[in-house]
Short mmCIF file of C-alpha atoms in Angstrom, two decimals:
data_model
loop_
_atom_site.label_atom_id
_atom_site.label_comp_id
_atom_site.label_asym_id
_atom_site.label_seq_id
_atom_site.Cartn_x
_atom_site.Cartn_y
_atom_site.Cartn_z
CA MET E 258 134.50 -47.59 73.20
CA SER E 259 132.70 -48.45 69.52
CA THR E 260 129.98 -50.49 68.45
CA LEU E 261 131.75 -53.11 66.70
CA THR E 262 133.75 -53.84 70.18
CA ILE E 263 130.41 -53.70 72.37
CA ALA E 264 128.96 -56.36 69.30
CA ILE E 265 132.31 -58.67 70.64
CA ILE E 266 131.70 -58.14 73.96
CA ILE E 267 128.25 -59.05 73.96
CA VAL E 268 128.96 -61.87 72.15
CA PHE E 269 131.24 -63.23 74.23
CA VAL E 270 129.24 -62.84 77.04
CA LEU E 271 126.08 -64.40 76.28
CA GLY E 272 128.23 -67.08 75.16
CA TYR E 273 129.50 -66.94 78.50
CA ALA E 274 126.26 -67.30 80.27
CA LEU E 275 124.71 -70.74 78.29
CA ILE E 276 128.15 -72.28 79.27
CA ALA E 277 128.20 -71.18 82.75
CA THR E 278 123.83 -72.60 82.49
CA GLU E 279 125.19 -75.97 80.40
CA SER E 280 123.09 -77.86 82.78
CA LEU E 281 119.92 -75.72 81.51
CA VAL E 282 119.91 -74.82 78.61
CA LYS E 283 120.88 -78.83 77.13
CA ILE E 284 123.72 -77.50 74.88
CA ASP E 285 126.91 -78.95 75.24
CA LYS E 286 129.71 -75.85 76.07
CA ALA E 287 132.17 -76.90 73.51
CA ALA E 288 129.84 -76.28 70.48
CA ILE E 289 129.01 -72.75 72.33
CA ALA E 290 132.81 -71.95 73.10
CA LEU E 291 133.83 -72.39 69.14
CA LEU E 292 130.75 -70.65 67.95
CA MET E 293 131.97 -67.78 70.59
CA PHE E 294 135.28 -67.76 68.73
CA VAL E 295 133.88 -67.77 65.23
CA PHE E 296 131.24 -64.69 66.07
CA CYS E 297 134.34 -63.06 68.35
CA TRP E 298 136.38 -62.76 65.18
CA THR E 299 135.00 -62.22 62.39
CA LEU E 300 133.12 -58.88 63.61
CA TYR E 301 136.92 -58.02 64.45
CA MET E 302 137.37 -59.15 60.87
CA PHE E 303 134.56 -56.39 59.87
CA ASP E 304 136.30 -53.57 61.03
CA PRO E 305 140.09 -54.61 62.51
CA THR E 306 141.97 -51.12 61.69
CA PRO E 307 141.22 -49.44 65.16
CA PHE E 308 142.10 -52.81 66.74
CA LEU E 309 145.58 -52.68 64.92
CA GLN E 310 146.03 -49.19 65.98
CA LEU E 311 145.32 -49.12 69.24
CA MET E 312 147.50 -53.18 69.88
CA HIS E 313 149.61 -52.79 67.35
CA ALA E 314 151.11 -49.41 66.69
CA GLY E 315 154.60 -50.30 66.84
CA ASP E 316 153.98 -52.75 63.70
CA ALA E 317 152.13 -49.88 61.42
CA LYS E 318 154.48 -49.91 58.71
CA GLU E 319 154.29 -53.66 58.09
CA TRP E 320 149.89 -54.04 58.49
CA THR E 321 149.75 -50.39 56.61
CA GLY E 322 148.06 -51.41 52.99
CA ARG E 323 147.39 -55.31 54.09
CA ILE E 324 145.38 -55.02 57.20
CA ALA E 325 143.17 -58.02 56.12
CA GLU E 326 146.53 -60.61 55.43
CA PHE E 327 147.66 -58.66 59.38
CA ALA E 328 145.26 -59.83 61.15
CA ASN E 329 144.79 -63.05 60.11
CA SER E 330 148.91 -63.52 61.55
CA VAL E 331 147.45 -62.75 64.00
CA ILE E 332 145.08 -64.66 64.82
CA VAL E 333 147.13 -67.72 63.39
CA GLU E 334 149.65 -66.40 66.28
CA HIS E 335 146.86 -66.73 68.99
CA LEU E 336 146.27 -69.86 67.17
CA GLY E 337 149.80 -71.22 67.53
CA ASP E 338 149.76 -70.27 71.72
CA THR E 339 146.78 -72.01 72.41
CA SER E 340 147.85 -75.06 70.10
CA THR E 341 150.73 -75.48 72.70
CA THR E 342 148.21 -75.87 75.78
CA LEU E 343 146.22 -78.40 73.91
CA PHE E 344 148.62 -80.26 72.54
CA PHE E 345 149.76 -80.86 75.56
CA LEU E 346 147.09 -81.46 77.62
CA MET E 347 145.78 -84.26 74.59
CA GLY E 348 148.91 -86.02 74.84
CA ALA E 349 148.32 -85.78 79.12
CA MET E 350 145.25 -87.49 78.73
CA THR E 351 146.52 -89.89 76.15
CA ILE E 352 149.39 -91.06 78.49
CA VAL E 353 147.04 -91.63 80.89
CA GLU E 354 144.87 -93.09 79.58
CA ILE E 355 147.41 -95.77 79.04
CA VAL E 356 148.30 -96.18 82.23
CA ASP E 357 145.16 -96.63 83.44
CA GLN E 358 143.90 -98.72 80.91
CA ASN E 359 146.39 -101.38 81.55
CA GLY E 360 145.88 -101.47 85.77
CA GLY E 361 148.52 -98.71 86.38
CA PHE E 362 146.87 -97.26 88.84
CA ASN E 363 145.52 -100.35 90.72
CA TRP E 364 148.03 -99.95 93.54
CA VAL E 365 145.68 -96.79 94.70
CA LYS E 366 142.86 -98.72 95.59
CA ASN E 367 145.25 -101.63 97.75
CA VAL E 368 146.68 -98.39 99.54
CA MET E 369 143.57 -96.80 100.89
CA LYS E 370 142.26 -99.65 102.28
CA THR E 371 141.18 -99.25 106.24
CA LYS E 372 138.56 -99.29 108.43
CA SER E 373 138.93 -96.18 110.25
CA LYS E 374 136.74 -93.18 108.13
CA ARG E 375 138.74 -90.69 109.28
CA GLY E 376 142.59 -92.88 108.52
CA LEU E 377 140.59 -93.09 105.38
CA LEU E 378 139.71 -89.87 104.64
CA TRP E 379 143.38 -88.47 105.05
CA ARG E 380 144.62 -91.01 103.14
CA ILE E 381 142.52 -89.70 100.19
CA ALA E 382 143.82 -86.28 100.56
CA PHE E 383 147.26 -87.27 100.87
CA MET E 384 146.53 -89.82 97.78
CA THR E 385 144.44 -86.75 95.81
CA PHE E 386 146.67 -84.08 96.53
CA ILE E 387 149.91 -85.66 95.27
CA LEU E 388 148.24 -87.60 92.41
CA SER E 389 146.96 -84.41 91.37
CA ALA E 390 150.32 -82.43 90.84
CA ILE E 391 151.63 -85.62 88.85
CA LEU E 392 148.39 -86.53 86.30
CA ASP E 393 145.71 -83.50 86.16
CA ASN E 394 143.24 -82.61 88.64
CA LEU E 395 139.93 -84.48 86.58
CA THR E 396 141.93 -87.92 85.52
CA THR E 397 142.90 -87.63 89.23
CA SER E 398 139.42 -86.97 90.77
CA ILE E 399 138.00 -90.13 88.35
CA VAL E 400 140.28 -92.34 89.48
CA MET E 401 139.55 -91.69 93.16
CA ILE E 402 136.16 -91.77 92.19
CA MET E 403 135.77 -95.28 91.40
CA ILE E 404 138.51 -96.46 94.15
CA LEU E 405 136.08 -95.00 97.04
CA ARG E 406 133.21 -96.64 95.58
CA LYS E 407 135.09 -99.89 96.09
CA LEU E 408 135.50 -98.65 99.49
CA VAL E 409 133.11 -96.98 100.52
CA SER E 410 129.05 -98.50 100.65
CA ASN E 411 127.57 -95.59 102.56
CA LYS E 412 126.56 -92.83 100.07
CA SER E 413 125.77 -89.52 102.86
CA ASP E 414 130.01 -90.89 103.59
CA ARG E 415 131.32 -90.89 99.97
CA MET E 416 130.17 -87.65 99.36
CA ILE E 417 132.06 -85.41 101.81
CA TYR E 418 134.76 -88.12 100.70
CA ALA E 419 134.29 -87.11 96.55
CA ALA E 420 134.06 -83.55 98.75
CA LEU E 421 137.31 -83.95 99.58
CA VAL E 422 138.33 -84.93 96.94
CA ILE E 423 137.19 -81.58 94.97
CA ILE E 424 139.42 -80.43 97.46
CA ALA E 425 142.39 -81.64 97.43
CA ALA E 426 142.47 -82.17 93.37
CA ASN E 427 142.05 -78.66 92.45
CA SER E 428 144.75 -77.37 95.90
CA GLY E 429 146.88 -80.36 94.35
CA GLY E 430 146.81 -79.20 90.43
CA ALA E 431 147.90 -75.73 91.60
CA PHE E 432 151.67 -76.14 92.69
CA SER E 433 152.09 -78.18 89.59
CA PRO E 434 153.35 -77.26 86.20
CA ILE E 435 151.57 -79.65 84.79
CA GLY E 436 148.78 -80.18 87.71
CA ASP E 437 146.24 -77.77 86.19
CA VAL E 438 145.29 -76.56 82.64
CA THR E 439 145.81 -72.83 84.34
CA THR E 440 148.83 -73.65 85.63
CA ILE E 441 149.74 -75.11 82.52
CA MET E 442 149.00 -71.93 80.13
CA LEU E 443 150.96 -70.16 82.95
CA TRP E 444 154.22 -72.58 82.32
CA ASN E 445 153.63 -72.25 78.64
CA ALA E 446 153.77 -68.70 78.18
CA GLY E 447 156.81 -68.81 80.53
CA MET E 448 155.01 -66.11 83.20
CA ILE E 449 155.59 -69.27 86.18
CA THR E 450 158.95 -71.32 86.05
CA ALA E 451 158.65 -75.06 87.52
CA ALA E 452 161.70 -74.67 90.13
CA GLY E 453 159.69 -71.38 91.22
CA VAL E 454 155.67 -72.61 91.34
CA ILE E 455 156.65 -75.87 92.76
CA SER E 456 158.56 -73.79 95.91
CA GLU E 457 156.77 -71.66 96.81
CA ILE E 458 152.54 -72.52 96.16
CA PHE E 459 154.01 -75.57 97.24
CA ILE E 460 153.20 -74.85 101.02
CA PRO E 461 150.05 -72.49 99.96
CA SER E 462 148.41 -75.31 98.82
CA LEU E 463 149.30 -78.29 101.42
CA VAL E 464 147.17 -75.61 103.65
CA SER E 465 144.78 -74.93 101.56
CA MET E 466 143.60 -78.78 101.80
CA LEU E 467 145.16 -79.62 105.28
CA VAL E 468 142.45 -77.19 107.12
CA PRO E 469 139.68 -78.18 105.09
CA ALA E 470 140.70 -82.42 105.91
CA PHE E 471 140.61 -81.27 109.92
CA ILE E 472 137.43 -79.85 109.58
CA LEU E 473 135.24 -82.81 108.07
CA GLN E 474 136.85 -85.11 109.37
CA THR E 475 134.67 -84.27 112.24
CA MET E 476 131.49 -85.46 109.82
CA LEU E 477 132.49 -89.31 110.14
CA LYS E 478 133.00 -90.71 112.80
CA GLY E 479 133.53 -95.07 113.84
CA GLU E 480 134.60 -97.70 111.06
CA MET E 481 134.03 -98.09 107.84
CA GLU E 482 131.07 -100.65 106.73
CA ASN E 483 131.39 -104.04 104.89
CA ASN E 484 131.69 -103.86 101.85
CA SER E 485 131.56 -106.97 99.06
CA GLU E 486 133.53 -104.91 96.65
CA VAL E 487 136.42 -104.13 98.65
CA SER E 488 137.35 -107.65 98.48
CA GLU E 489 136.51 -108.09 95.11
CA THR E 490 140.07 -108.34 92.65
CA ASN E 491 140.51 -106.85 89.65
CA SER E 492 138.77 -108.87 87.15
CA SER E 493 140.36 -106.34 84.48
CA GLU E 494 144.03 -107.33 84.44
CA GLY E 495 144.73 -106.27 80.39
CA GLU E 496 146.40 -107.86 77.78
CA PHE E 497 150.28 -107.46 79.32
CA GLY E 498 151.49 -109.74 82.57
CA SER E 499 152.46 -107.95 85.91
CA THR E 500 156.10 -106.84 84.41
CA GLN E 501 154.93 -105.03 81.59
CA ARG E 502 152.61 -102.73 83.25
CA LYS E 503 154.89 -101.81 85.64
CA ILE E 504 156.84 -100.31 82.51
CA ILE E 505 154.26 -99.07 81.74
CA PHE E 506 153.60 -97.01 84.69
CA ALA E 507 156.50 -96.42 85.34
CA VAL E 508 157.47 -94.94 81.73
CA GLY E 509 153.38 -92.99 82.19
CA VAL E 510 153.83 -91.82 85.49
CA GLY E 511 157.64 -91.08 85.51
CA GLY E 512 157.81 -89.38 82.03
CA LEU E 513 155.41 -86.67 82.97
CA CYS E 514 157.26 -85.79 85.94
CA PHE E 515 160.45 -85.80 83.82
CA VAL E 516 158.57 -82.62 81.37
CA PRO E 517 159.74 -79.96 83.54
CA VAL E 518 162.70 -80.97 83.22
CA PHE E 519 163.41 -81.78 79.50
CA LYS E 520 161.88 -78.23 79.47
CA SER E 521 165.18 -76.78 81.31
CA ILE E 522 167.69 -79.05 79.55
CA THR E 523 166.32 -78.31 75.61
CA HIS E 524 164.39 -75.25 76.73
CA LEU E 525 161.79 -76.74 74.26
CA PRO E 526 158.21 -75.66 74.98
CA PRO E 527 156.09 -78.77 77.29
CA PHE E 528 154.50 -80.07 74.86
CA VAL E 529 157.11 -81.19 73.39
CA GLY E 530 158.06 -83.20 76.10
CA ILE E 531 154.86 -85.17 76.72
CA MET E 532 154.92 -85.55 72.57
CA LEU E 533 158.22 -87.19 73.72
CA VAL E 534 156.45 -89.14 76.63
CA LEU E 535 154.06 -89.98 74.27
CA GLY E 536 155.92 -91.19 71.61
CA LEU E 537 158.18 -93.55 73.88
CA LEU E 538 155.54 -95.39 75.45
CA TRP E 539 153.35 -95.78 72.13
CA THR E 540 156.52 -96.99 70.73
CA ILE E 541 156.79 -99.61 74.26
CA THR E 542 153.29 -100.84 74.45
CA GLU E 543 153.65 -101.35 70.55
CA ILE E 544 156.85 -103.68 71.22
CA PHE E 545 154.56 -105.39 74.14
CA TYR E 546 152.04 -106.34 71.58
CA ARG E 547 154.02 -107.56 69.18
CA ASN E 548 155.47 -110.11 71.61
CA LEU E 549 152.29 -111.18 72.03
CA HIS E 550 151.32 -111.42 68.49
CA ARG E 551 154.18 -113.61 67.91
CA THR E 552 153.23 -115.87 70.73
CA GLY E 553 149.49 -116.48 68.91
CA GLY E 554 147.16 -115.52 71.88
CA SER E 555 143.56 -115.24 71.86
CA GLU E 556 144.70 -111.14 73.36
CA SER E 557 142.09 -108.47 71.41
CA PHE E 558 144.64 -105.58 71.41
CA SER E 559 141.50 -103.99 72.03
CA LYS E 560 143.82 -101.46 74.29
CA ARG E 561 146.40 -101.02 71.84
CA VAL E 562 147.12 -97.16 71.99
CA THR E 563 145.18 -97.01 68.44
CA ASN E 564 141.83 -97.86 70.19
CA LEU E 565 142.75 -95.72 73.21
CA LEU E 566 142.89 -92.31 71.32
CA SER E 567 138.90 -92.89 69.94
CA ARG E 568 138.34 -92.60 74.08
CA ILE E 569 139.89 -88.64 74.94
CA ASP E 570 137.37 -86.09 76.12
CA ILE E 571 138.15 -83.71 72.29
CA SER E 572 134.80 -82.00 72.56
CA THR E 573 137.52 -80.94 76.42
CA ILE E 574 139.76 -79.72 74.03
CA LEU E 575 137.90 -78.24 71.61
CA PHE E 576 136.13 -76.46 74.56
CA PHE E 577 139.74 -75.33 75.14
CA LEU E 578 139.87 -74.20 71.64
CA GLY E 579 136.96 -72.21 71.48
CA ILE E 580 137.65 -70.47 74.57
CA LEU E 581 141.13 -69.64 74.10
CA MET E 582 140.06 -68.29 71.04
CA ALA E 583 137.69 -65.84 72.14
CA VAL E 584 139.27 -64.70 75.02
CA ALA E 585 142.09 -63.46 72.56
CA CYS E 586 139.98 -62.01 70.66
CA LEU E 587 139.16 -59.72 73.47
CA GLN E 588 142.86 -59.50 74.45
CA GLU E 589 143.30 -57.63 70.51
CA ILE E 590 140.29 -55.73 70.90
CA GLY E 591 141.89 -53.72 74.08
CA VAL E 592 139.07 -54.74 76.61
CA LEU E 593 141.40 -57.20 78.77
CA MET E 594 143.88 -54.05 79.17
CA ASN E 595 142.03 -51.63 80.68
CA LEU E 596 140.37 -53.61 82.56
CA GLY E 597 143.76 -54.65 83.81
CA LYS E 598 144.42 -51.46 84.50
CA SER E 599 140.71 -50.40 85.91
CA LEU E 600 141.33 -53.31 88.68
CA ASN E 601 144.34 -51.70 89.83
CA ILE E 602 143.62 -48.79 89.84
CA VAL E 603 140.37 -49.71 92.18
CA PHE E 604 142.95 -52.09 94.26
CA GLU E 605 145.47 -49.72 94.24
CA GLY E 606 147.70 -52.37 92.54
CA ASN E 607 146.85 -54.51 95.84
CA HIS E 608 147.89 -57.96 94.26
CA TYR E 609 146.63 -60.25 96.18
CA ILE E 610 142.88 -59.05 96.24
CA VAL E 611 142.61 -58.72 92.73
CA THR E 612 144.71 -62.40 92.54
CA GLY E 613 141.81 -63.40 95.26
CA ILE E 614 138.81 -61.48 93.61
CA ILE E 615 139.79 -63.64 90.44
CA GLY E 616 140.07 -66.49 92.30
CA VAL E 617 136.33 -66.61 93.60
CA LEU E 618 135.16 -65.39 90.62
CA SER E 619 137.28 -68.94 89.15
CA SER E 620 134.19 -70.38 91.21
CA ILE E 621 131.72 -69.72 89.77
CA VAL E 622 132.68 -68.83 85.61
CA ASP E 623 135.22 -71.32 84.35
CA ASN E 624 139.67 -70.90 85.37
CA VAL E 625 140.43 -71.41 81.99
CA PRO E 626 138.98 -68.18 80.42
CA LEU E 627 139.42 -66.29 83.84
CA VAL E 628 143.40 -67.07 83.51
CA ALA E 629 143.25 -66.82 79.58
CA GLY E 630 142.33 -63.16 80.47
CA SER E 631 144.52 -62.73 83.51
CA MET E 632 147.25 -63.41 81.39
CA GLY E 633 146.14 -61.18 77.87
CA MET E 634 145.10 -58.32 80.91
CA TYR E 635 148.68 -57.92 82.55
CA PRO E 636 151.81 -58.24 79.91
CA ILE E 637 155.12 -59.65 81.66
CA THR E 638 158.08 -57.96 83.22
CA GLU E 639 161.41 -57.71 83.64
CA VAL E 640 160.92 -57.24 87.76
CA GLY E 641 158.41 -56.95 89.95
CA ASP E 642 155.04 -58.46 90.98
CA MET E 643 154.83 -59.00 86.88
CA ALA E 644 157.94 -60.29 86.42
CA ARG E 645 158.20 -64.01 86.12
CA ASP E 646 157.46 -66.51 89.16
CA GLY E 647 156.55 -62.91 90.40
CA ILE E 648 153.94 -62.51 93.25
CA PHE E 649 151.32 -61.87 90.79
CA TRP E 650 151.21 -65.08 88.45
CA GLN E 651 151.95 -67.04 91.41
CA LEU E 652 149.21 -66.02 93.09
CA LEU E 653 147.33 -66.39 90.32
CA ALA E 654 148.45 -69.92 89.45
CA TYR E 655 146.81 -70.55 93.75
CA CYS E 656 144.21 -68.76 93.18
CA ALA E 657 142.97 -69.46 90.23
CA GLY E 658 143.09 -73.59 90.86
CA VAL E 659 142.35 -73.51 94.45
CA GLY E 660 139.41 -70.87 94.15
CA GLY E 661 137.36 -73.35 92.15
CA SER E 662 136.93 -75.76 94.88
CA MET E 663 134.01 -73.22 96.39
CA LEU E 664 131.78 -74.19 94.52
CA ILE E 665 131.14 -77.74 92.75
CA ILE E 666 130.05 -76.59 89.32
CA GLY E 667 134.43 -73.97 89.67
CA SER E 668 136.46 -76.92 87.86
CA ALA E 669 136.46 -79.91 86.05
CA ALA E 670 137.35 -81.64 89.26
CA GLY E 671 134.31 -81.01 90.83
CA VAL E 672 131.99 -80.64 87.62
CA VAL E 673 132.67 -84.63 87.07
CA VAL E 674 132.53 -85.63 90.81
CA MET E 675 128.95 -84.03 90.32
CA GLY E 676 128.17 -86.33 87.76
CA LEU E 677 129.41 -89.60 89.03
CA GLU E 678 127.72 -88.89 92.34
CA LYS E 679 124.84 -87.30 91.65
CA ILE E 680 126.05 -84.30 94.76
CA THR E 681 123.91 -81.22 94.09
CA PHE E 682 124.47 -78.04 94.04
CA GLY E 683 122.63 -76.88 96.75
CA TRP E 684 124.41 -79.67 99.31
CA TYR E 685 127.56 -78.94 97.84
CA MET E 686 126.85 -74.82 99.11
CA LYS E 687 125.52 -75.74 102.21
CA LYS E 688 128.26 -78.14 103.26
CA ILE E 689 131.52 -77.82 101.77
CA THR E 690 131.57 -74.40 100.14
CA TRP E 691 132.24 -72.46 103.73
CA ILE E 692 134.97 -75.32 104.37
CA ALA E 693 136.28 -74.69 101.13
CA PHE E 694 136.98 -71.15 101.18
CA ILE E 695 138.10 -71.31 105.52
CA GLY E 696 141.58 -73.25 103.35
CA TYR E 697 141.58 -71.07 99.90
CA LEU E 698 142.23 -67.59 102.40
CA ALA E 699 144.21 -69.78 104.66
CA GLY E 700 146.96 -70.43 101.74
CA ILE E 701 146.90 -67.17 100.81
CA ALA E 702 147.70 -66.12 104.25
CA CYS E 703 150.21 -68.52 104.19
CA TYR E 704 152.01 -67.17 100.81
CA TYR E 705 151.56 -63.40 101.75
CA VAL E 706 153.76 -65.07 104.98
CA ILE E 707 156.10 -66.88 102.70
CA ARG E 708 157.02 -64.31 100.37
CA THR E 709 157.07 -61.21 103.40
CA PHE E 710 159.54 -63.67 105.75
CA ILE E 711 161.33 -66.58 103.82
CA PHE E 712 161.61 -66.14 100.01
CA THR E 713 161.88 -62.13 99.49
CA THR E 714 162.46 -62.40 95.49
CA PRO E 715 162.35 -65.27 93.46
CA LEU E 716 164.08 -67.99 93.59
#
């Protein structure tokens, strides 16, 4: 291993440590990720020749004599792959924001109302599970916590419900090609298909939510306390009428569900389908606003898409940019390839153990770079466990998504719930970690049964 390779690894590990300890160092993880990206590739460019000889030996005729130019083309190629994920996320986040700001999710609160604590737990579990598959686990968690604040006044009870929201959101996102950043990445890269991951990961994901829910319900007894907020009507009706809000909801959420169909029909990348839905929804809202303008209303038009774009979490997008490009650098220096070979040797090619370990690691560190690293470690093959919709890639989608529930910092859903409900790391680890781990293992066992005795080959 060369000195330059070691230096790049040190920069990555140091940056990763700062990201993992963001709450202590008080530096936003997006800033650290961007610095990781730049420093790793800058070190790479000091002497890219040995790395090109290792990773691009077959293209030697193309880069001989023009090393810097070819190295730059490699960086641009990785940026293109990363951008498909980033634009998908930006489009999806904008669509959800448009629907949410126009009261599209108000019906969820009405569905949740019940006097039974355990009844509420199961409604929350299934609603979160379903919504996170259609939307994403981060947005779903925010919506559900806001609803819980209206329904549950007892802080200790609400913390239990919030923990279930984290588990259900991560489980629901794992079986959907658009439900989690990691599944989006695998789907974009062609390692899983929408039909394959839904048909074969749905039941394991459901089991990983049901088992913890059964355990958590034992912590809740009796009926709900009276909460004056429950009877409050939503004062934010938005600038549109009821029919217009329903149209926005149908186009937004229906469009998100249509994206996998669009990809299968056109064979275009998924982000193109998201841009189609966003453009359509944007056009519809502009038509609605044009009609409002003609009537001479006093609306402020504050929920126009051009204004809502400023609410999109750009720091999260930049974090993904930085971390994915830094991982791409590790891929180009051959580190991920060698690590993948080592894991296969140690565990003798048992992909249940390898992906299981990756899932446990995803509860400690962010699952995005873990999955990105795995994609670099293990190239897709024509047949076998590494083929499209093979056992490895489907298990990776499940383990990376569901595994993040074991620690509150292990997923985007956990981090946002931690901030909203002020749940401590220690409370979650003591009360919830073992419960989430049991559900995680139950899902893996369920997947083993499905792939061994039912779907012995991908659909």
